Coordinates of C-alpha atoms and ligand atoms in Angstrom, one line a residue:
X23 CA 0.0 0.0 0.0
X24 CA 1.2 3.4 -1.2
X25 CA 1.2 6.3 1.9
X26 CA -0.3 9.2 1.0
X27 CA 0.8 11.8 3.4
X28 CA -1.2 14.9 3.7
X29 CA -0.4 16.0 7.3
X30 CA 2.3 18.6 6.3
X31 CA 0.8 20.9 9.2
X32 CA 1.9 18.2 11.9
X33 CA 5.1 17.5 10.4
X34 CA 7.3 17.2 7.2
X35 CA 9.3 14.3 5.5
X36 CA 13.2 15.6 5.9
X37 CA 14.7 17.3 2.4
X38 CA 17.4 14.0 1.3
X39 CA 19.7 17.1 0.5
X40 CA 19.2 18.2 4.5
X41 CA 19.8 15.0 5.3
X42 CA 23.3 14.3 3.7
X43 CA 24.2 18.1 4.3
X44 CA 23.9 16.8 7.9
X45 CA 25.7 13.6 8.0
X46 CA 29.1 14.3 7.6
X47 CA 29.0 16.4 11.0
X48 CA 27.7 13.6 13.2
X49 CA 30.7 11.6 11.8
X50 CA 33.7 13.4 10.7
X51 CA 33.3 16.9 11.5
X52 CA 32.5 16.6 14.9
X53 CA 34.2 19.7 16.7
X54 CA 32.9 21.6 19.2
X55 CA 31.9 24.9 18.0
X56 CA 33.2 26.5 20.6
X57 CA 37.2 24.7 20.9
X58 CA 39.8 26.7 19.1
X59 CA 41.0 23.9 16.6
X60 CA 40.3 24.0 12.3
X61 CA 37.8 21.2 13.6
X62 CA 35.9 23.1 16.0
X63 CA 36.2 26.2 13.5
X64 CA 34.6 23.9 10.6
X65 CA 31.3 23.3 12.8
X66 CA 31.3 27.1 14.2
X67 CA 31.7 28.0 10.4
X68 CA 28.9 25.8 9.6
X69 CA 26.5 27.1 12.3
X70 CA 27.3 31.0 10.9
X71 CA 26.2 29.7 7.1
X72 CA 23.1 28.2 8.1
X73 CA 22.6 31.7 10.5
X74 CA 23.0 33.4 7.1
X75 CA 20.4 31.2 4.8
X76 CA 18.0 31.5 8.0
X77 CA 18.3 35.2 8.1
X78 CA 17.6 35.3 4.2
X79 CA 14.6 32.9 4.7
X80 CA 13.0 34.9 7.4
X81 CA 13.3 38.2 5.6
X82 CA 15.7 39.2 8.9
X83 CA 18.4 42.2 8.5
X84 CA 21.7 40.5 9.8
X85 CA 22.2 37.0 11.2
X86 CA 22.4 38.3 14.9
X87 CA 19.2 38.5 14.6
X88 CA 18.9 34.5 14.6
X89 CA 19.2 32.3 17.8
X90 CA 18.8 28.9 17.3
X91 CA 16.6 27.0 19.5
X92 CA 15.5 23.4 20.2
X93 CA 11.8 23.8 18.8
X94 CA 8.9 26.2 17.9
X95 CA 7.6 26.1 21.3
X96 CA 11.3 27.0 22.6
X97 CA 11.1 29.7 20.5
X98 CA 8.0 30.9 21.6
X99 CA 8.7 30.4 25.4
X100 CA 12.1 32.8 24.6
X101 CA 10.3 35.2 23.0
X102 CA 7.4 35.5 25.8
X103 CA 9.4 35.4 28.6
X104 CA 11.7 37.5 26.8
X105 CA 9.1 40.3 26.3
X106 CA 7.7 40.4 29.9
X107 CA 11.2 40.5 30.9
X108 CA 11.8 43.6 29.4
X109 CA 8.5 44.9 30.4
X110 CA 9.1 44.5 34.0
X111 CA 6.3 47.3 35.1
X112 CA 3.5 46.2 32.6
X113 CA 1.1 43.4 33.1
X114 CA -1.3 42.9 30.9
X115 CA -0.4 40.6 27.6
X116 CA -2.9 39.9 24.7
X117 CA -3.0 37.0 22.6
X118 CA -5.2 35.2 19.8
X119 CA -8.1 32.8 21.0
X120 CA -6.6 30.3 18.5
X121 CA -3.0 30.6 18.9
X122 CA -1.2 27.1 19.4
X123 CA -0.9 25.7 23.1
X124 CA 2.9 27.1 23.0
X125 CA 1.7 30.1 23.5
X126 CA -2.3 29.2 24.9
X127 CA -0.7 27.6 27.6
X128 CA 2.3 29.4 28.5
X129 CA -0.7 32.6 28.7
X130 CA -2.4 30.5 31.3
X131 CA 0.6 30.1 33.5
X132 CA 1.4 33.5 33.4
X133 CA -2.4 34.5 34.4
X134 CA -1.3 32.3 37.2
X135 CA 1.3 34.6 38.2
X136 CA -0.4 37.7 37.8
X137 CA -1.0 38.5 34.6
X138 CA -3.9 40.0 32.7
X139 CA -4.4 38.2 29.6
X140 CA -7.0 39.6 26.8
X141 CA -7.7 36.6 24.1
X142 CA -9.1 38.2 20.7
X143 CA -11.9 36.6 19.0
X144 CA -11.7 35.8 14.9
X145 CA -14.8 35.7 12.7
X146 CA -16.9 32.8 11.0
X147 CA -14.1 32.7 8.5
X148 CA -11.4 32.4 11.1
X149 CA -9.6 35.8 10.6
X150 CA -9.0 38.1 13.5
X151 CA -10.6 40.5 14.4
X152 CA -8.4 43.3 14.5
X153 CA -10.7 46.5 15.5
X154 CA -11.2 44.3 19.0
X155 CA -7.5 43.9 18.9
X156 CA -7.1 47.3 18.4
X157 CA -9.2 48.5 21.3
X158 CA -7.8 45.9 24.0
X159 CA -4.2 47.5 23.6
X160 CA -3.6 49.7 26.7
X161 CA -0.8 51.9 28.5
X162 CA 0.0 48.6 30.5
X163 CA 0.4 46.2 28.1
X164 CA 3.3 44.6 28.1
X165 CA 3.3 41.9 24.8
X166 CA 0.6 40.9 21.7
X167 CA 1.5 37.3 20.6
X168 CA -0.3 36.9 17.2
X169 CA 0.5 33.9 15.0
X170 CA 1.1 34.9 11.1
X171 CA -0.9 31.3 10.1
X172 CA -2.8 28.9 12.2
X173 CA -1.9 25.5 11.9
X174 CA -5.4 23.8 12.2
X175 CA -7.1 26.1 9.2
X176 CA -4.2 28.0 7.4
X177 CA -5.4 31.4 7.9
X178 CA -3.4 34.3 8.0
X179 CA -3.3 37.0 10.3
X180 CA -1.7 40.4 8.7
X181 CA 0.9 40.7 11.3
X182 CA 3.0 43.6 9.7
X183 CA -0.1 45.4 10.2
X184 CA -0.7 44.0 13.5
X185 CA 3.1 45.6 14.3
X186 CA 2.4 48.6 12.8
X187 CA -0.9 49.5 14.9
X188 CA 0.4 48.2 18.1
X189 CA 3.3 50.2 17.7
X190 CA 1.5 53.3 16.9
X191 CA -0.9 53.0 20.3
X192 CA 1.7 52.3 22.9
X193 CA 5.7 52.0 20.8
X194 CA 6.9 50.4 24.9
X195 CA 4.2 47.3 23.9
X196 CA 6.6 44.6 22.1
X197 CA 4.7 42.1 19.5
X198 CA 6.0 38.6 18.7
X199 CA 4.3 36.1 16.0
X200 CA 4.3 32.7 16.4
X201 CA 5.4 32.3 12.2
X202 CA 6.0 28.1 12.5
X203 CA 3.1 27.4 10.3
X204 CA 4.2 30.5 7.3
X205 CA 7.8 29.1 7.2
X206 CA 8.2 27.8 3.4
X207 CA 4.5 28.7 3.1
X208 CA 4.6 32.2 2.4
X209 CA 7.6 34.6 1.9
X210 CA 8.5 36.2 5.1
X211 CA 10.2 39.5 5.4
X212 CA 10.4 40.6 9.0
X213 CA 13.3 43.7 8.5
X214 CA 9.8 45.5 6.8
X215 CA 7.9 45.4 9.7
X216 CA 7.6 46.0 13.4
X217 CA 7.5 42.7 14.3
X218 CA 9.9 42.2 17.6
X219 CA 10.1 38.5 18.1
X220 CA 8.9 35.6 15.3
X221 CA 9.9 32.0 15.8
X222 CA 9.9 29.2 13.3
X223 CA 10.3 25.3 13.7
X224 CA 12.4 23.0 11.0
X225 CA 10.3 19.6 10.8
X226 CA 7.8 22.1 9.3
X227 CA 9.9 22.7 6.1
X228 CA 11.7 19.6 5.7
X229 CA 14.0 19.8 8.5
X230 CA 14.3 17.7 11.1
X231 CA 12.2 17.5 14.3
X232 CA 14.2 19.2 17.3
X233 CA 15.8 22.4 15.9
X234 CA 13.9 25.7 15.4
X235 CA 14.7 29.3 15.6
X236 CA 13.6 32.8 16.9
X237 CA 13.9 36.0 15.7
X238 CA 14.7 38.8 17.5
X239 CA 15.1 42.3 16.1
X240 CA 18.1 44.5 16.5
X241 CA 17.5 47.0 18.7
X242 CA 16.0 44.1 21.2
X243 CA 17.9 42.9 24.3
X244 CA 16.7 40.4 26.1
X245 CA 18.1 38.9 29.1
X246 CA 19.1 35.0 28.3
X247 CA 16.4 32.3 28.4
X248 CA 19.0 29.1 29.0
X249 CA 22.0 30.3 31.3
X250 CA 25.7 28.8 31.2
X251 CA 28.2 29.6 28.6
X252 CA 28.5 32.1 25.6
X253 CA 26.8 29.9 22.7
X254 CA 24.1 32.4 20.5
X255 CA 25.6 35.4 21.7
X256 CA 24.8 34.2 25.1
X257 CA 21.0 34.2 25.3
X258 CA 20.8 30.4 24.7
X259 CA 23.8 28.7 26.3
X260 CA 24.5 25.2 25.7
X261 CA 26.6 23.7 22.9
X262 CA 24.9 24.0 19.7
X263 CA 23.3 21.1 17.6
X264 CA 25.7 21.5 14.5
X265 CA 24.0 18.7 12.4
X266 CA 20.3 20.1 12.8
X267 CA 21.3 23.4 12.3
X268 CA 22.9 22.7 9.3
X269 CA 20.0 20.6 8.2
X270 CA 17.5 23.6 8.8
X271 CA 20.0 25.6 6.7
X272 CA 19.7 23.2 4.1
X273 CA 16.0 22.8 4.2
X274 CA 15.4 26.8 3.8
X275 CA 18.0 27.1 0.7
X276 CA 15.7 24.2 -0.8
X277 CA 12.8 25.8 0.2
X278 CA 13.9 29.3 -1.5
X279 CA 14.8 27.1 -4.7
X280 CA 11.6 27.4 -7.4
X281 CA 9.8 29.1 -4.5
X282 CA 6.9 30.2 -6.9
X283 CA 6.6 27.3 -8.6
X284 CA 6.0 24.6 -5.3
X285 CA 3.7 27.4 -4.2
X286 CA 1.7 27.4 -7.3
X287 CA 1.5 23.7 -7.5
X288 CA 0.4 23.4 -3.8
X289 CA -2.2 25.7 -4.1
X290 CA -3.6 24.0 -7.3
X291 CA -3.5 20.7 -5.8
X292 CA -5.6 21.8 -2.3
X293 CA -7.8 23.6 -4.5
X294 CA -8.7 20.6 -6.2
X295 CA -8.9 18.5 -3.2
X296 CA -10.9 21.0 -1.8
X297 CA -13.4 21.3 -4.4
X298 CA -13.2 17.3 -4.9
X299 CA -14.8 16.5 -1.7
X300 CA -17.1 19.6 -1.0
X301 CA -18.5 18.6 -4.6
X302 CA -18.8 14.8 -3.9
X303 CA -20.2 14.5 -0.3
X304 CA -23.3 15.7 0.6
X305 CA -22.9 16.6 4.5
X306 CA -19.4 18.5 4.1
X307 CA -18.7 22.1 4.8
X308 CA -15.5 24.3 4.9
X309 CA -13.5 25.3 7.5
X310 CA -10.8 26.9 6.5
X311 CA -12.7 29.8 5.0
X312 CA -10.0 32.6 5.5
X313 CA -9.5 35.4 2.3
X314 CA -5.8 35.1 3.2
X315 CA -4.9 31.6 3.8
X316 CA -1.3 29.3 3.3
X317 CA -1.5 27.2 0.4
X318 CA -1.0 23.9 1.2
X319 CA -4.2 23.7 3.9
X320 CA -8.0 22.4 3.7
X321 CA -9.7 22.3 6.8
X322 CA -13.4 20.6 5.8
X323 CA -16.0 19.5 8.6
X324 CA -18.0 16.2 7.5
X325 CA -21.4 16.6 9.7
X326 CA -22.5 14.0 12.5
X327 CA -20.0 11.7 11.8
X328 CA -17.0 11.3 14.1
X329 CA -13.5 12.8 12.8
X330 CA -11.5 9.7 14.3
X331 CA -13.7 7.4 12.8
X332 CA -12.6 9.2 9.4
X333 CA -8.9 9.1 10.3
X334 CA -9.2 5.5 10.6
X335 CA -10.7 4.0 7.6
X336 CA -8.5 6.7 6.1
X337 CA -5.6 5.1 7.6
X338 CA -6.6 1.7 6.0
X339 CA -6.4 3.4 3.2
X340 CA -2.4 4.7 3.5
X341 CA -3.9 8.7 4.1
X342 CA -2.3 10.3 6.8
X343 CA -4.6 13.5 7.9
X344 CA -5.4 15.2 11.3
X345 CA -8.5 15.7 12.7
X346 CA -6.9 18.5 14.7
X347 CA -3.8 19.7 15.8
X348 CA -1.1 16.6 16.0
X349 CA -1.2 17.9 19.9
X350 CA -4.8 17.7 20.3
X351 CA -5.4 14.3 18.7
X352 CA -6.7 11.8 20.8
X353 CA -8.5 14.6 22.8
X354 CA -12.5 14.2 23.5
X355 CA -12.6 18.1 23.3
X356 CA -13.3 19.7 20.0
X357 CA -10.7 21.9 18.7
X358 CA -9.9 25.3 20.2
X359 CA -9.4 26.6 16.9
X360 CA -13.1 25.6 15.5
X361 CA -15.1 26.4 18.7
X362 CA -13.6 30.2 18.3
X363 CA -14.4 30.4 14.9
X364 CA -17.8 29.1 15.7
X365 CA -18.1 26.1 13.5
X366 CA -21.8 24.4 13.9
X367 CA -21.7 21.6 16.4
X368 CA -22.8 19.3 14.0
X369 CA -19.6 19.7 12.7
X370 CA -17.3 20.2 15.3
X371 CA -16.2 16.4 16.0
X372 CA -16.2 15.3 12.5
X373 CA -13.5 17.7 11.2
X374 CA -10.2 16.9 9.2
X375 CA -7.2 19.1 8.6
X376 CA -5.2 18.0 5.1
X377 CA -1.8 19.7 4.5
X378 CA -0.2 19.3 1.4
X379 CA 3.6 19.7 0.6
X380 CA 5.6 19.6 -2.6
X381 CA 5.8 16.4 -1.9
X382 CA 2.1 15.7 -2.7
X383 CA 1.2 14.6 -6.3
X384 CA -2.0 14.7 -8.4
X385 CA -2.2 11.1 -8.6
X386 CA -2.1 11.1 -4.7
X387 CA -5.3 14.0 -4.5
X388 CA -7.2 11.9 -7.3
X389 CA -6.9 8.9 -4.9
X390 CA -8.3 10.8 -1.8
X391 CA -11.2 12.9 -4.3
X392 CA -12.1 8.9 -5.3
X393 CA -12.1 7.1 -2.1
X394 CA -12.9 9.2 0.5
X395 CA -16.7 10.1 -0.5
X396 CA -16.6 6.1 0.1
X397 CA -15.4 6.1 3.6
X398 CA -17.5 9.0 4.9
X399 CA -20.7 6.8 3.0
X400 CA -19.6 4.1 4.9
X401 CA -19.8 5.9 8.4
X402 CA -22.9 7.5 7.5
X403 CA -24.5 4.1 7.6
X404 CA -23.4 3.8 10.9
X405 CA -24.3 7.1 12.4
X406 CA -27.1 7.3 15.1
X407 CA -27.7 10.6 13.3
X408 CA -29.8 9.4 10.5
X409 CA -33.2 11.8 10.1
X410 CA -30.6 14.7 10.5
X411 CA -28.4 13.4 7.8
X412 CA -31.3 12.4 5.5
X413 CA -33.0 15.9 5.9
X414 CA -29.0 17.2 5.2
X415 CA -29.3 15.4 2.3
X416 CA -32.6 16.2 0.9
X417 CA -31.3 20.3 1.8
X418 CA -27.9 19.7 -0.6
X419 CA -29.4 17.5 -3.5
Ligands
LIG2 N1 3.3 26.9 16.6 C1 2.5 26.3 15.7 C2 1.6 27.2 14.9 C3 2.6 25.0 15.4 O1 1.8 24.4 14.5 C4 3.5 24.2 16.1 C5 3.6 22.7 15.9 O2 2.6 22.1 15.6 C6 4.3 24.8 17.1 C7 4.2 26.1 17.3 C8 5.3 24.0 17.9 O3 6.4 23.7 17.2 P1 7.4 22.6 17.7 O4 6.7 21.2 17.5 O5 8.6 22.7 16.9 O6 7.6 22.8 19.2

């Protein structure tokens, strides 16, 4: 049985370039970055080449500007911490109802301690509502945490505008964006906006799991989040994983490469995978409804049916999908992101994320478009919910 991934959102398959890029330093050029011999100066060397591509990839102004970190939610945790830190006297923070439990729950901990935390709503479509946004920022606030994409329905939130508005209410309040899910998405270009803080995660572009990175602009000087020696100019001490890094390096320059052209194949592919199944099954509706959205996501909601039921005959079938994020599956509770966004109940439990990559062929999407109007028929025949689906039926035919 062929695999047909389509869970790009959770995770990617690793670049083979990345991969042999990143061998040779497990094996041969395995100096300390930090010793003082040509071996030690070939894995610093490295680490300042992949800073570069990085600071090219996320649109930064010099390579400073990039620590490297363990993880997205590292980055995240740096960034937050960071900001308060700086903003010693201010406690309020403000946040996106849908952000990703990085940040959700890192907000909750903080309440704990005395913070004041304003969540802002998005619409039906799942944008943000930015005139709410807008009016919650005060003298006292100390941080906005906006994500640039959300992972469970692709939209996009415009944070150089976000920056921008923040910046011109109170210039003290400092703005980071949680940009994991735009990284090889979406060009990013943070040297044109106001954004202070953005952090990005490798195994979502083809890197491998355990290495991310955060931005922080220039003129921002935060006190260190890991302490001990002088690794990434001292605000993340502890000896730097030279093969991942140079992995993620390698991952953005492939990501860079034909940039347009994986974009515009993506987006053709989910549109047709999109259109394939809202088209072929009867109690389906769309999710991920967003004017601005990345181009690799379909978010669709299959009513009174169960979502895990889905994910398993779809697993029979070799498709890999989520029926939330990768963190909340398994979870009883409907998604955070769909509850905000205020997707009818009906449709709540029975909703699967696909995520496409350049990986993802036609032949793959013609599969799923044939074969899953078949599985969802199949659990119809089971559902208790039979007079609502008929009526359903009898609405859309
Ligand atoms: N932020 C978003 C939007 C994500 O989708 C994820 C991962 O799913 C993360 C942060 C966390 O990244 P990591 O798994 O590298 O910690």
């Amino acid at each position: 049985m062929k695999l047909i991934y389509l869970d790009n959102n959770a995770t990617t398959k690793v670049d083979e370039n990345a991969v042999n890029a990143m061998l040779p330093y497990f094996s041969e050029k395995y100096g300390n970055p930090s010793s003082i011999y040509d071996l030690a100066h070939i894995s610093h060397d490295a680490i300042q080449e992949a800073r570069e591509i990085i600071k090219d990839f996320m649109g930064a102004e010099t390579p400073n500007e990039i620590i490297f970190t363990s993880c997205g939610t590292e980055s995240a945790n740096m960034a937050i911490r960071g900001a308060l830190a700086l903003n010693k006297d201010k406690k309020h923070i403000i946040t996106t109802s849908v952000e990703h439990h990085c940040v959700l729950n890192l907000y909750k901990e903080l309440e704990e301690d005395g913070y004041e935390a304003t969540y802002i709503s998005v619409n039906e479509r799942g944008e943000l509502n930015l005139e709410e946004l807008k009016n919650a920022i005060r003298e006292d606030t100390a941080l906005v945490s906006v994500m640039h994409a959300n992972n469970e329905t692709g939209a996009i939130f415009p944070i150089a505008e976000i920056a921008e508005m923040v910046k011109e209410i109170n210039p003290a309040t400092l703005v980071f964006s949680d940009c994991v899910q735009v990284a090889g998405k979406i060009k990013m270009n943070l040297k044109e906006t106001k954004v202070d803080f953005a952090s990005i995660s490798g195994h979502k572009f083809h890197a491998p799991k355990g290495i991310g990175a955060l931005y922080i602009k220039r003129r921002v000087k935060i006190p260190p989040f890991l302490i001990g020696g002088h690794q990434e100019r001292m605000l993340r001490a502890g000896t730097e994983n030279v093969p991942y890094i140079v992995a993620m390096g390698e991952a953005a320059k492939n990501c860079m490469q034909n940039f347009d052209k994986k974009i515009e194949k993506i987006t053709y592919l989910r549109n047709k995978l999109e259109k394939g199944i809202l088209d072929n099954v009867y109690n389906a509706i769309l999710n991920s409804k967003a004017k601005n959205k990345v181009p690799n996501t379909v978010n669709i909601g299959f009513q009174y049916v169960e979502g895990e039921l889905i994910l398993l005959y779809l697993n029979d079938l070799g498709i890999c999908a989520s029926s939330g994020s990768a963190c909340t599956t398994g979870d009883l509770e409907a998604s955070h992101v769909l509850r905000a966004q205020n997707v009818p109940f009906t449709a709540l439990h029975g909703s699967i994320r696909f995520s496409l990559s350049h990986y993802t062929t036609e032949e793959e999407i013609d599969f799923v478009i044939e074969n899953l109007p078949k599985v969802i028929n199949k659990i119809i025949e089971i559902s208790p919910f039979q007079k609502e689906l008929k009526e359903l039926k009898n609405k859309n035919n």
